[in-house]
Every structure is written in C-alpha cells, then in structure tokens.
C-alpha cells in the first residue's frame, strides 16, 4: 500500500513540475503572438485605408478627366456653331455688297435708291438675324465733294453731326436700313477706328471688324466693313489696283451678345456652362465681347477655343467653364467605400480566424498538458491498483489454497478471504470500467454449464432458506457460444446473489431465451394494482397474497408477463417452429432472473444502478453488500451490446431482465480455436423415459428440461392417481409413447405418507396383472434428500436445486447403471491436467515464499517436478541452453530483476542460440542445439488484473499468464497449448 501510494504521488508531482516548466515558454510565446496579431491588425487597417484613398483619388481623377473632356467637347461645339453662324451673316453682307455694285454702278441711271435699299434690306433682314442694320457709304474724293453735296442736297458730316473737315476723301452713308437711318449723311472716315477698318477692307478685299463697342441696344457689338469695287478684281490684285477700283463700303453692325445668347439657348447644357467671348487682338488688354467679368466663386476647369470671324487682323477666343465646381461623383465614393468595407471584413475574418487558431492552439496545448497530467495520474493510479492487487492477492493465495484437511480449521478465514477477493475484484472492475480499460474475451463456452455452476454456488443457501431455485434454457439457444464466459457468469451471479439475499420464501427462476421468440421486455413496466400495493393500501403492511399463482413456487411474481400462459407460448415455439437459422452469426439472448423477495421500494427504484447506492440505509446493515454489483452488471451488459432493466413490486418481488449479444460457435470449430473447458453429460440415459408427477406446470417443465439434457423423454401428470391411471390405461389415460417409463419422478409436495404404501401396492398389483413388466423406480425431488429417503420407501431422492450433473448421479444410483463413464467424466479435468503435468520439469520463480509453497504444492499434486527460486537472477542461472525445464512460471514484481527483465534476457539468449544454430558453427553450438529452435514457455504469475500489465507481458516475450491464486481450469488452459502434443501440432 505504501509503495503504491509513493509511486502515484511521485508520478503526479513529476508531471506537475514538468507541466509547470513547459508552461513558461508557451506562455511567453502566447503573449508575443497576441502583440504580433495586434500589430498586424493595425497594419491591415492602414493598408485598407490606403487602398481606399488610392482608389478614391483614382476614380475622382477619372471623373474629373471625363468632366474636362465633356467641357472641351461642349466648348468646341459652341465655338464651331458661333463661327458658322457668323460666317453665314458675313456671306449675306457680301451678297448685299454685290447687289449694290450691280444695281448702282452697272445701271445708268442707277436702279437703286434709298427707299429701294431700305425696303430690300428690311425685307431680307431675316437672313441676317445677327446684324442690327446695314448701310452703304460712297467713296467721295475731295474734288467731287461739292458736286456730291449739291446732288444729295446735304453736306457731309462727321460722327458728331458736324460738317466734315477737309480731307483727301470721304465715305458718307447714302443708303441705310431703316434701323440705322440715323447715320445717313455721316462720314464713316471721320472716326479713327472706322477709317482704319475702311482702309484695311479696300486694301485686302475682305471683311474687317472693329473692336467691340456698345450698340444703340446697349449690347456689345462690332462693325463689319466690306469693300465694293467697280470692276471685278482677281484674287492676287495689288493694293493700288484695289484702291482705284473701290466705289464704296458696305457695313453692318453685329450684335455679338444676341448672337451668343441665341446660340447657347439652342444647345443643351447651357445652364451648366459659363461662356465668355473676348477680343484678344491686344493680349495685354483683352476686350470682353460676351459674358461677365465677375469671377466665379469656386475655381473650376476651363477651356479656351480660338474663333475665326474672317478678319486676319483681329483675334477672338471663347472661354468655357462649369458654372459650379464639379461634384465628387458617387462612383468615386461608393466603390472605394465598398472595397474598404470588404477589406475591413476580410481583415476581421483573417484576424478572427488567426485569433481563433491561436486560441485553439493554446487550448490544445493546455489540453495536452492536462492530458499528460491525467496520463501521469492514470499511470500512478494503475500502478497503485496493480500494487494493491498484488499485495492483497499474494497473501490470499496462501489463505484460499488449502488442503481438505486444513479447511475445517480455516473455514472462517477462507470465507472472509473469498469475500475480500470478491470486493477487490468489484472495485477493480469498477475502476477499469471508468477508465475504459475493460476488454471482453471471445472464447467458446457452454452456457448451460455456466448456469449449472451458478446454481451450484447458491444451492446450499437456497436449501437453507427453503427457496425454489431453478434454471431453464430454451432448446433454440445454441449449445456452444462465443463470448466472455467470465463476465457472463459475473452478471448472472450478481443477479442471482441479490435474489438469494433478499428472498425469504417462494422461488428464484432464471430463464434464457432467444430475443426473436421471447416476449420478455427489457423496458421498465409498471404493474397496476387495484387497491394500494398488491391489494393493500399501506405499503409497509403489504404482504404477498396467499392465493396460489401458476408460477414456479406458487407465489406471485412481480412481472405479470412471466406467467404460465406466456411460458407455454414459448414452449410451443420450440416444438412447432422449424430449426432457427439466421444469416448473421450473432445471437441475442434474453435472460431474466425472477424472485419473490422483498422487492424494491418505489422511491429507490430510480437509483438501483447507481454505484454504492442501496435501497435504504438499513439494507447494508440487514443484508450486507456495497451496492456496486448492479452498476457493474449494467456496464458489462452494455459492453456486451445489450440492455438491462427490471420490474419490481414491494413485498412481491423483482424481475431483472437483460439482453446480451454473443456469437454462434459450432462444436466442430472448438478444437481449432481457443481451448474451452466443456462439461459433457453422460450418455447412459439416452432412450429412457420417465413419468413426472407435478401439479405446477412451470416446475414440471424445468424438470423435463434437465431430463431432456440427459436424453430422457418424459411426460407430466398432475397427481399420483393420474400417474397410476397412465400406467394401467384406466379412465381413458394412456401414455403417448409406446415404451413404459422406467422411473416415476414425484415432486415432494405431491407425496405424503398416505400414498407411500398404496403406491407400492398398486404398482405390484399392476406387475402381477401383467400391465407393466418392470416396476418403475420411484424418485422424489426435494430439498432434503437424506431425511425423505429414510422416512419413505423410495428408490432415490434428488436434491434441489436441480442440475444435470446432480440428476445424473441420483439416477445412476437409482437405476443401477454402471458409473464408468461418470467416473471418467469426473476425472476428466483433473486427469487431463495430470496428464499434461505428469513428469514435467517446471521452474517456479517468485520472491514470496508463501506463493512458492502454494504453487509448488499445486503443481506437484498433478505429478509435476517443481524447482523453486526466489529471484530473476537465480532463474537465469538455471535456465541455460539446453534447457532441462519444460515450463517456467515467473512472478512479475521481484527485487533486483523483475519478471519482465528476466524474460527479455531469456529471449535474447534464445535468439543468439538460434542464430548460431543457423550458421552451423560446431565450436559454439552442439548438434542437439541445431536440431530445433529454442523457445521455453514462460507464463507470468500475477495478481495484477490490469490490462496494461497483460500487454507488457506479451511485449517482453512471455507466452501467457496465470492469476494468483491458481485455478485448475485456468491453469489447464494456460499450459495445454505448450505441453499437450496434440495442441502443439
């Protein structure tokens, strides 16, 4: 105990220190990762903002560029249209100049006068919408001034309406449109700018423009001057020729503001643009022709278009700009903002995923640390359990393995030791179940033999209490099954043991059926009661009814479904249906354990399967127990793929039902698989028949089941009178079989002293009358055989509870059949083990002298030659090739060198010897060594039932193990495959 506790504590402390050391580095790394993640998150936000700014600026520049392109397009369009309309007006003025030249100078006398000119100009003014008026000025030299004035009847005046001073020539207006009639008679050359325009126009032969000035309409305008020649001149005429040919000048006033205003009104988008027209002949002082000089509130893109009005000496251009600064388009905000949001979401997702990954990784690291701590604690716990098991089982080995002469002196110690071993096994089983380390075997076994063993285990207790204990297995349940017989036996033993403990009268009935045919349910069922519990209002005063029920003992059962009608239905399935066949190798059994005990209180039924829980605090004091058996049984049933439940009625009884999934196994396949200890029944009774007298059909069916296992056919009658009638054939009674029964089995409650002598007399009379050739043997079935046999004239009394072996022994005695086969069967197990061990040299290695003495005594009992040593080193000294031992039984836990290390040394030595045998070196290995491969069977002797220990045995080279204390059956199975020549071949 101290060793196990010290090992567990040291392992736990070591694991905790290791976890503490390992935690410092990962903790710092975790904090660094958190800081790095935050820095990356900030950088991600900055990158997203930079992408947003870059994308916004790019889209905005694109939008502004498109706006500028639109401005250029609209400005160019307006400039082109303005030039076209101006050119059209100039062409009309040119046409009017040709008209004047034609009708004024080529006609004699002239066909054109003021009225005609004014009327024509007025009627064709729609062709010149941009001209406020036209007028014609005649070229008059100074020499012709007087004659001209006499002819016109007025004198030439200046622009200021004063008589024109003397000069070389004059240009008085002689024809004018009505709108500008106020200039008639005025000398156009009296103004400096007008004189300059007239001189330029006649020298170039083209239209010339003045600089902008205010017209009478208060609009800005220019004057267009066109020369009128007397003769047609060529395009390359010289200036002198043009001056000589000049007859006059046709001029018109252009309203530039109206021209531009009308043009903009015709075009779309006028409200968006601001248009200015300038005369830029003098770049330093541009003259505004249209528009406003007031600057715009917000600077906006502008575009300048050059204008060509036909005068090469004057320059004009148009400036266009947006009335308002272009707004930032939504396309520059929405996409960039969406991209920014998407980037932020992606960053958040990446950040969250990274954070989640780091958190999961950190959690995983912590779980790994906890796992290491848990594994260390589990190892410590396993070591503790192994040590406790070893330390307790070792002295138990010496206590339990007693000779027959010693059992009378140590009976009390033996019972206590068995109880202690049982408790230890239960605690260890519970620990293995909780740790998930409980594994099931898969070996062939005889289910009916296991149930017979369980019946034998509780037979004395049931006879003491006067309880009817019986078992019935359906014919359709296979004879050999594949599974874990030890765990199946443990479940049955637990349930039957509880029933024996809590039942004082009535019966305990174990049934096994196939799930396909059984109507036994594994679900809880509430039994209805008419008036309180079992007909009583007060549960504490309720008692079983005295009315006889059709059950095994006549007492009422808790589950109403376990009645004779349902039982008879199951029997009909066995008789009428075809042999059961299934595609699957699996067999699902339904096992029920029915008792007529005290039952389970209603308030305690919910915690029946809870570990260490009992119905009430008085239960453990009255009946004993730890309350762990049912919880272990439930876990074992679930591991076997089944379910367990119960029906219980206080003061009536309980019925526990569970299912288990096993596998079929043919008897022919048993020898080829793992060896199995079978209990064959004698075949001496085959062909015999019997007549049963039993008023309870359930109990009679159980008796028939055991007779049938021995090969005896039987029929059932309710009373002895009916039995006599069946023998004699009276009253319509006759046996179904032609062969008369050789025995009459009578249940104890159907027998009395009153029928003893009359029955004998009736049978003798029937023999004398020839109704029966041989008197049948009279056999009673009762709990006390010796007392009944001494009081009544019967041939034999079968002691209950019934099982096949007990029934066979009694019938051998009653019928006088030779017991050769029986003796052989009794000695089968011991004889087989003796046959295996007789003359064998066996080495036993154990540091405990008690264990050495017990093991040596057990092996010598079966004829083995035993040599004992107390350490692994001593064993290695004796185990030298060639071996003189046939088998080695080695303890695991020993000082200096344990069993694992010793076995590894043995296997290494064998490997070296076998390798040298292969090389054929006669100097090292003799011929006997080369004859075969050396391998000494080594079996571990252990009190440790931990699965990890068994795995370690296999890993180090051991061939198997036997548990302490020794059991004959397990020892036989362990050594059979090594010492039995048939098994080895």
GROMACS .gro file of C-alpha atoms in nm, residues 477-848:
model
  372
  477UNK     CA    1  -3.020  -2.138  -2.763
  478UNK     CA    2  -2.701  -2.280  -2.924
  479UNK     CA    3  -2.506  -2.530  -2.717
  480UNK     CA    4  -2.171  -2.351  -2.766
  481UNK     CA    5  -2.144  -1.972  -2.782
  482UNK     CA    6  -1.854  -1.737  -2.842
  483UNK     CA    7  -1.807  -1.461  -2.586
  484UNK     CA    8  -1.669  -1.384  -2.242
  485UNK     CA    9  -1.788  -1.660  -2.007
  486UNK     CA   10  -1.632  -1.500  -1.701
  487UNK     CA   11  -1.819  -1.172  -1.743
  488UNK     CA   12  -2.144  -1.351  -1.833
  489UNK     CA   13  -2.108  -1.563  -1.520
  490UNK     CA   14  -2.038  -1.246  -1.320
  491UNK     CA   15  -2.367  -1.085  -1.433
  492UNK     CA   16  -2.574  -1.397  -1.357
  493UNK     CA   17  -2.400  -1.449  -1.024
  494UNK     CA   18  -2.464  -1.088  -0.926
  495UNK     CA   19  -2.835  -1.101  -1.007
  496UNK     CA   20  -2.895  -1.444  -0.851
  497UNK     CA   21  -2.688  -1.346  -0.548
  498UNK     CA   22  -2.906  -1.039  -0.494
  499UNK     CA   23  -3.220  -1.251  -0.530
  500UNK     CA   24  -3.092  -1.505  -0.276
  501UNK     CA   25  -3.002  -1.223  -0.039
  502UNK     CA   26  -3.343  -1.052  -0.049
  503UNK     CA   27  -3.574  -1.357  -0.086
  504UNK     CA   28  -3.702  -1.548   0.219
  505UNK     CA   29  -3.974  -1.759   0.057
  506UNK     CA   30  -4.101  -1.854  -0.282
  507UNK     CA   31  -3.864  -1.904  -0.573
  508UNK     CA   32  -3.581  -1.771  -0.790
  509UNK     CA   33  -3.620  -1.860  -1.156
  510UNK     CA   34  -3.357  -1.799  -1.425
  511UNK     CA   35  -3.473  -1.818  -1.789
  512UNK     CA   36  -3.273  -1.786  -2.111
  513UNK     CA   37  -3.443  -1.744  -2.448
  514UNK     CA   38  -3.366  -1.606  -2.790
  515UNK     CA   39  -3.468  -1.245  -2.838
  516UNK     CA   40  -3.662  -1.333  -3.155
  517UNK     CA   41  -3.903  -1.556  -2.962
  518UNK     CA   42  -3.904  -1.411  -2.616
  519UNK     CA   43  -4.171  -1.169  -2.500
  520UNK     CA   44  -3.960  -1.072  -2.200
  521UNK     CA   45  -3.905  -0.698  -2.227
  522UNK     CA   46  -3.602  -0.502  -2.117
  523UNK     CA   47  -3.807  -0.189  -2.059
  524UNK     CA   48  -3.941  -0.093  -1.721
  525UNK     CA   49  -4.302  -0.191  -1.669
  526UNK     CA   50  -4.533  -0.053  -1.402
  527UNK     CA   51  -4.763  -0.320  -1.264
  528UNK     CA   52  -5.117  -0.198  -1.196
  529UNK     CA   53  -5.264  -0.267  -0.854
  530UNK     CA   54  -5.626  -0.244  -0.764
  531UNK     CA   55  -5.607  -0.109  -0.414
  532UNK     CA   56  -5.273   0.018  -0.299
  533UNK     CA   57  -4.972  -0.206  -0.331
  534UNK     CA   58  -5.061  -0.565  -0.415
  535UNK     CA   59  -5.412  -0.511  -0.292
  536UNK     CA   60  -5.308  -0.332   0.028
  537UNK     CA   61  -5.341   0.037   0.093
  538UNK     CA   62  -5.036   0.067   0.314
  539UNK     CA   63  -4.709  -0.041   0.156
  540UNK     CA   64  -4.543  -0.105   0.490
  541UNK     CA   65  -4.807  -0.360   0.585
  542UNK     CA   66  -4.844  -0.522   0.244
  543UNK     CA   67  -4.772  -0.896   0.229
  544UNK     CA   68  -4.782  -1.148  -0.050
  545UNK     CA   69  -5.122  -1.286  -0.126
  546UNK     CA   70  -5.200  -1.635  -0.011
  547UNK     CA   71  -5.373  -1.718  -0.334
  548UNK     CA   72  -5.166  -1.969  -0.530
  549UNK     CA   73  -5.032  -1.844  -0.863
  550UNK     CA   74  -4.932  -2.054  -1.158
  551UNK     CA   75  -4.560  -1.987  -1.114
  552UNK     CA   76  -4.257  -2.194  -1.021
  553UNK     CA   77  -4.337  -2.193  -0.648
  554UNK     CA   78  -4.697  -2.074  -0.644
  555UNK     CA   79  -4.601  -1.730  -0.515
  556UNK     CA   80  -4.696  -1.423  -0.714
  557UNK     CA   81  -4.425  -1.275  -0.939
  558UNK     CA   82  -4.355  -0.905  -0.989
  559UNK     CA   83  -4.379  -0.917  -1.369
  560UNK     CA   84  -4.720  -1.045  -1.476
  561UNK     CA   85  -4.578  -1.137  -1.815
  562UNK     CA   86  -4.378  -1.421  -1.654
  563UNK     CA   87  -4.683  -1.644  -1.622
  564UNK     CA   88  -4.759  -1.996  -1.736
  565UNK     CA   89  -4.950  -1.880  -2.045
  566UNK     CA   90  -4.653  -1.690  -2.185
  567UNK     CA   91  -4.415  -1.966  -2.080
  568UNK     CA   92  -4.635  -2.221  -2.259
  569UNK     CA   93  -4.633  -1.999  -2.568
  570UNK     CA   94  -4.252  -2.004  -2.569
  571UNK     CA   95  -4.258  -2.384  -2.540
  572UNK     CA   96  -4.490  -2.403  -2.839
  573UNK     CA   97  -4.240  -2.206  -3.043
  574UNK     CA   98  -3.974  -2.463  -2.959
  575UNK     CA   99  -4.193  -2.757  -3.061
  576UNK     CA  100  -4.371  -2.624  -3.369
  577UNK     CA  101  -4.125  -2.398  -3.548
  578UNK     CA  102  -3.851  -2.505  -3.786
  579UNK     CA  103  -3.494  -2.502  -3.653
  580UNK     CA  104  -3.383  -2.149  -3.601
  581UNK     CA  105  -3.147  -2.026  -3.870
  582UNK     CA  106  -3.005  -1.681  -3.915
  583UNK     CA  107  -2.784  -1.527  -4.177
  584UNK     CA  108  -2.594  -1.345  -3.905
  585UNK     CA  109  -2.353  -1.524  -3.670
  586UNK     CA  110  -2.474  -1.309  -3.383
  587UNK     CA  111  -2.715  -1.443  -3.121
  588UNK     CA  112  -2.914  -1.210  -2.896
  589UNK     CA  113  -3.009  -1.374  -2.567
  590UNK     CA  114  -3.277  -1.255  -2.328
  591UNK     CA  115  -3.201  -1.356  -1.969
  592UNK     CA  116  -3.443  -1.297  -1.683
  593UNK     CA  117  -3.389  -1.355  -1.310
  594UNK     CA  118  -3.721  -1.365  -1.125
  595UNK     CA  119  -3.756  -1.370  -0.748
  596UNK     CA  120  -4.035  -1.341  -0.491
  597UNK     CA  121  -3.833  -1.138  -0.243
  598UNK     CA  122  -3.896  -0.811  -0.063
  599UNK     CA  123  -3.890  -0.606  -0.384
  600UNK     CA  124  -3.754  -0.257  -0.428
  601UNK     CA  125  -3.931   0.048  -0.277
  602UNK     CA  126  -4.077   0.279  -0.538
  603UNK     CA  127  -3.872   0.579  -0.426
  604UNK     CA  128  -3.549   0.378  -0.457
  605UNK     CA  129  -3.609   0.222  -0.799
  606UNK     CA  130  -3.458   0.520  -0.982
  607UNK     CA  131  -3.114   0.468  -0.823
  608UNK     CA  132  -3.083   0.090  -0.843
  609UNK     CA  133  -2.796   0.103  -1.095
  610UNK     CA  134  -2.615   0.392  -0.922
  611UNK     CA  135  -2.279   0.279  -0.779
  612UNK     CA  136  -2.258   0.240  -0.400
  613UNK     CA  137  -2.631   0.315  -0.363
  614UNK     CA  138  -2.874   0.084  -0.184
  615UNK     CA  139  -3.247   0.097  -0.127
  616UNK     CA  140  -3.208   0.249   0.219
  617UNK     CA  141  -2.952   0.284   0.493
  618UNK     CA  142  -3.081  -0.024   0.673
  619UNK     CA  143  -3.025  -0.253   0.375
  620UNK     CA  144  -2.649  -0.275   0.415
  621UNK     CA  145  -2.688  -0.344   0.787
  622UNK     CA  146  -2.952  -0.613   0.735
  623UNK     CA  147  -2.832  -0.783   0.416
  624UNK     CA  148  -2.475  -0.657   0.369
  625UNK     CA  149  -2.316  -0.561   0.038
  626UNK     CA  150  -2.158  -0.250  -0.111
  627UNK     CA  151  -2.418  -0.152  -0.370
  628UNK     CA  152  -2.168  -0.179  -0.656
  629UNK     CA  153  -2.271  -0.512  -0.810
  630UNK     CA  154  -2.571  -0.393  -1.013
  631UNK     CA  155  -2.383  -0.093  -1.155
  632UNK     CA  156  -2.102  -0.324  -1.271
  633UNK     CA  157  -2.358  -0.564  -1.419
  634UNK     CA  158  -2.522  -0.281  -1.609
  635UNK     CA  159  -2.186  -0.170  -1.754
  636UNK     CA  160  -2.098  -0.527  -1.852
  637UNK     CA  161  -2.435  -0.576  -2.023
  638UNK     CA  162  -2.390  -0.255  -2.220
  639UNK     CA  163  -2.037  -0.359  -2.323
  640UNK     CA  164  -2.190  -0.685  -2.449
  641UNK     CA  165  -2.425  -0.478  -2.667
  642UNK     CA  166  -2.735  -0.531  -2.454
  643UNK     CA  167  -2.965  -0.354  -2.210
  644UNK     CA  168  -3.080  -0.429  -1.856
  645UNK     CA  169  -3.393  -0.327  -1.670
  646UNK     CA  170  -3.626  -0.456  -1.406
  647UNK     CA  171  -3.981  -0.479  -1.281
  648UNK     CA  172  -4.022  -0.466  -0.906
  649UNK     CA  173  -4.317  -0.456  -0.667
  650UNK     CA  174  -4.254  -0.405  -0.297
  651UNK     CA  175  -4.330  -0.716  -0.088
  652UNK     CA  176  -4.397  -0.913  -0.408
  653UNK     CA  177  -4.058  -0.946  -0.576
  654UNK     CA  178  -3.837  -0.830  -0.859
  655UNK     CA  179  -3.761  -0.949  -1.210
  656UNK     CA  180  -3.434  -0.835  -1.371
  657UNK     CA  181  -3.409  -0.884  -1.746
  658UNK     CA  182  -3.110  -0.819  -1.969
  659UNK     CA  183  -3.000  -0.892  -2.324
  660UNK     CA  184  -2.656  -0.993  -2.446
  661UNK     CA  185  -2.519  -1.022  -2.799
  662UNK     CA  186  -2.296  -1.327  -2.846
  663UNK     CA  187  -2.174  -1.526  -3.146
  664UNK     CA  188  -2.252  -1.875  -3.266
  665UNK     CA  189  -1.980  -2.137  -3.241
  666UNK     CA  190  -2.002  -2.488  -3.382
  667UNK     CA  191  -1.872  -2.767  -3.167
  668UNK     CA  192  -1.655  -2.878  -3.460
  669UNK     CA  193  -1.477  -2.543  -3.454
  670UNK     CA  194  -1.391  -2.554  -3.084
  671UNK     CA  195  -1.073  -2.755  -3.127
  672UNK     CA  196  -0.946  -2.520  -3.391
  673UNK     CA  197  -0.994  -2.208  -3.181
  674UNK     CA  198  -0.911  -2.130  -2.821
  675UNK     CA  199  -0.941  -2.433  -2.592
  676UNK     CA  200  -1.259  -2.449  -2.387
  677UNK     CA  201  -1.341  -2.648  -2.076
  678UNK     CA  202  -1.665  -2.831  -2.157
  679UNK     CA  203  -1.867  -3.044  -1.917
  680UNK     CA  204  -2.008  -3.328  -2.127
  681UNK     CA  205  -2.305  -3.506  -1.977
  682UNK     CA  206  -2.325  -3.887  -1.959
  683UNK     CA  207  -2.491  -4.063  -2.250
  684UNK     CA  208  -2.601  -4.369  -2.047
  685UNK     CA  209  -2.959  -4.243  -2.011
  686UNK     CA  210  -3.040  -4.197  -2.377
  687UNK     CA  211  -3.353  -4.383  -2.478
  688UNK     CA  212  -3.503  -4.395  -2.129
  689UNK     CA  213  -3.838  -4.241  -2.040
  690UNK     CA  214  -3.991  -4.108  -1.721
  691UNK     CA  215  -4.328  -4.000  -1.585
  692UNK     CA  216  -4.339  -3.678  -1.383
  693UNK     CA  217  -4.591  -3.608  -1.113
  694UNK     CA  218  -4.607  -3.234  -1.051
  695UNK     CA  219  -4.907  -3.011  -1.010
  696UNK     CA  220  -4.710  -2.699  -1.110
  697UNK     CA  221  -4.656  -2.689  -1.489
  698UNK     CA  222  -4.368  -2.439  -1.474
  699UNK     CA  223  -4.175  -2.651  -1.226
  700UNK     CA  224  -4.253  -2.967  -1.428
  701UNK     CA  225  -4.116  -2.800  -1.741
  702UNK     CA  226  -3.791  -2.723  -1.561
  703UNK     CA  227  -3.759  -3.087  -1.456
  704UNK     CA  228  -3.828  -3.201  -1.813
  705UNK     CA  229  -3.555  -2.961  -1.934
  706UNK     CA  230  -3.292  -3.130  -1.714
  707UNK     CA  231  -3.412  -3.480  -1.808
  708UNK     CA  232  -3.401  -3.390  -2.174
  709UNK     CA  233  -3.037  -3.278  -2.136
  710UNK     CA  234  -2.961  -3.635  -2.020
  711UNK     CA  235  -3.151  -3.782  -2.313
  712UNK     CA  236  -3.455  -3.892  -2.110
  713UNK     CA  237  -3.803  -3.836  -2.255
  714UNK     CA  238  -4.080  -3.758  -2.009
  715UNK     CA  239  -4.449  -3.690  -1.971
  716UNK     CA  240  -4.623  -3.493  -1.696
  717UNK     CA  241  -4.934  -3.564  -1.488
  718UNK     CA  242  -5.070  -3.356  -1.203
  719UNK     CA  243  -5.140  -3.627  -0.939
  720UNK     CA  244  -5.030  -3.976  -0.841
  721UNK     CA  245  -5.378  -4.110  -0.925
  722UNK     CA  246  -5.338  -3.987  -1.282
  723UNK     CA  247  -4.992  -4.145  -1.292
  724UNK     CA  248  -5.135  -4.485  -1.189
  725UNK     CA  249  -5.408  -4.441  -1.448
  726UNK     CA  250  -5.149  -4.373  -1.713
  727UNK     CA  251  -4.961  -4.694  -1.618
  728UNK     CA  252  -5.276  -4.906  -1.620
  729UNK     CA  253  -5.457  -4.732  -1.906
  730UNK     CA  254  -5.765  -4.682  -1.691
  731UNK     CA  255  -6.008  -4.390  -1.708
  732UNK     CA  256  -5.901  -4.305  -2.060
  733UNK     CA  257  -5.543  -4.231  -1.956
  734UNK     CA  258  -5.266  -4.375  -2.166
  735UNK     CA  259  -4.905  -4.288  -2.230
  736UNK     CA  260  -4.825  -4.113  -2.554
  737UNK     CA  261  -4.509  -4.321  -2.601
  738UNK     CA  262  -4.537  -4.693  -2.652
  739UNK     CA  263  -4.247  -4.756  -2.416
  740UNK     CA  264  -4.340  -4.767  -2.049
  741UNK     CA  265  -4.143  -4.528  -1.825
  742UNK     CA  266  -3.864  -4.678  -1.621
  743UNK     CA  267  -3.896  -4.424  -1.346
  744UNK     CA  268  -4.161  -4.224  -1.167
  745UNK     CA  269  -4.040  -3.877  -1.059
  746UNK     CA  270  -4.267  -3.731  -0.795
  747UNK     CA  271  -4.247  -3.375  -0.667
  748UNK     CA  272  -4.222  -3.353  -0.288
  749UNK     CA  273  -4.546  -3.158  -0.240
  750UNK     CA  274  -4.738  -3.434  -0.427
  751UNK     CA  275  -4.605  -3.703  -0.191
  752UNK     CA  276  -4.719  -3.795   0.158
  753UNK     CA  277  -4.707  -4.086   0.394
  754UNK     CA  278  -5.061  -4.178   0.291
  755UNK     CA  279  -4.962  -4.261  -0.065
  756UNK     CA  280  -4.635  -4.436   0.013
  757UNK     CA  281  -4.759  -4.789   0.078
  758UNK     CA  282  -5.069  -4.770  -0.151
  759UNK     CA  283  -4.850  -4.664  -0.443
  760UNK     CA  284  -4.617  -4.957  -0.394
  761UNK     CA  285  -4.910  -5.192  -0.363
  762UNK     CA  286  -5.074  -5.060  -0.679
  763UNK     CA  287  -4.755  -5.095  -0.880
  764UNK     CA  288  -4.701  -5.456  -0.756
  765UNK     CA  289  -5.058  -5.539  -0.844
  766UNK     CA  290  -5.013  -5.399  -1.198
  767UNK     CA  291  -4.696  -5.606  -1.238
  768UNK     CA  292  -4.875  -5.921  -1.126
  769UNK     CA  293  -5.161  -5.849  -1.366
  770UNK     CA  294  -4.909  -5.805  -1.647
  771UNK     CA  295  -4.993  -5.440  -1.701
  772UNK     CA  296  -4.627  -5.344  -1.652
  773UNK     CA  297  -4.339  -5.590  -1.689
  774UNK     CA  298  -4.098  -5.400  -1.465
  775UNK     CA  299  -4.169  -5.192  -1.162
  776UNK     CA  300  -4.067  -4.826  -1.226
  777UNK     CA  301  -3.818  -4.666  -0.990
  778UNK     CA  302  -3.976  -4.414  -0.756
  779UNK     CA  303  -3.770  -4.097  -0.727
  780UNK     CA  304  -3.861  -3.791  -0.520
  781UNK     CA  305  -3.737  -3.437  -0.581
  782UNK     CA  306  -3.693  -3.239  -0.260
  783UNK     CA  307  -3.458  -3.007  -0.076
  784UNK     CA  308  -3.361  -3.264   0.195
  785UNK     CA  309  -3.273  -3.598   0.039
  786UNK     CA  310  -3.145  -3.799   0.335
  787UNK     CA  311  -3.444  -3.729   0.561
  788UNK     CA  312  -3.703  -3.818   0.295
  789UNK     CA  313  -3.520  -4.130   0.182
  790UNK     CA  314  -3.508  -4.254   0.536
  791UNK     CA  315  -3.878  -4.189   0.603
  792UNK     CA  316  -4.029  -4.316   0.277
  793UNK     CA  317  -3.990  -4.627   0.069
  794UNK     CA  318  -3.846  -4.461  -0.237
  795UNK     CA  319  -3.553  -4.562  -0.455
  796UNK     CA  320  -3.382  -4.223  -0.455
  797UNK     CA  321  -3.429  -3.859  -0.366
  798UNK     CA  322  -3.293  -3.587  -0.596
  799UNK     CA  323  -3.172  -3.287  -0.402
  800UNK     CA  324  -3.284  -2.948  -0.523
  801UNK     CA  325  -3.197  -2.721  -0.688
  802UNK     CA  326  -3.195  -2.941  -0.997
  803UNK     CA  327  -2.899  -2.951  -1.232
  804UNK     CA  328  -2.797  -3.208  -1.486
  805UNK     CA  329  -2.494  -3.348  -1.302
  806UNK     CA  330  -2.682  -3.393  -0.972
  807UNK     CA  331  -2.977  -3.553  -1.151
  808UNK     CA  332  -2.743  -3.791  -1.334
  809UNK     CA  333  -2.569  -3.900  -1.013
  810UNK     CA  334  -2.901  -3.980  -0.844
  811UNK     CA  335  -3.035  -4.170  -1.145
  812UNK     CA  336  -2.716  -4.376  -1.170
  813UNK     CA  337  -2.775  -4.487  -0.813
  814UNK     CA  338  -3.150  -4.543  -0.853
  815UNK     CA  339  -3.131  -4.730  -1.185
  816UNK     CA  340  -2.812  -4.920  -1.104
  817UNK     CA  341  -2.632  -4.809  -1.421
  818UNK     CA  342  -2.253  -4.856  -1.436
  819UNK     CA  343  -2.072  -4.536  -1.349
  820UNK     CA  344  -1.761  -4.594  -1.561
  821UNK     CA  345  -1.840  -4.308  -1.786
  822UNK     CA  346  -1.932  -4.088  -1.491
  823UNK     CA  347  -1.603  -4.163  -1.317
  824UNK     CA  348  -1.419  -4.083  -1.633
  825UNK     CA  349  -1.604  -3.755  -1.662
  826UNK     CA  350  -1.536  -3.659  -1.303
  827UNK     CA  351  -1.171  -3.720  -1.354
  828UNK     CA  352  -1.161  -3.553  -1.695
  829UNK     CA  353  -1.042  -3.217  -1.583
  830UNK     CA  354  -0.802  -3.334  -1.315
  831UNK     CA  355  -0.691  -3.628  -1.524
  832UNK     CA  356  -0.625  -3.408  -1.824
  833UNK     CA  357  -0.424  -3.164  -1.615
  834UNK     CA  358  -0.238  -3.455  -1.454
  835UNK     CA  359  -0.174  -3.596  -1.798
  836UNK     CA  360  -0.022  -3.267  -1.903
  837UNK     CA  361   0.191  -3.210  -1.595
  838UNK     CA  362   0.292  -3.565  -1.504
  839UNK     CA  363   0.672  -3.591  -1.511
  840UNK     CA  364   0.719  -3.237  -1.641
  841UNK     CA  365   1.004  -3.024  -1.509
  842UNK     CA  366   0.870  -2.683  -1.411
  843UNK     CA  367   1.064  -2.387  -1.274
  844UNK     CA  368   0.870  -2.153  -1.042
  845UNK     CA  369   1.018  -1.805  -0.981
  846UNK     CA  370   0.868  -1.588  -0.705
  847UNK     CA  371   1.014  -1.374  -0.428
  848UNK     CA  372   0.730  -1.469  -0.191
   0.00000   0.00000   0.00000
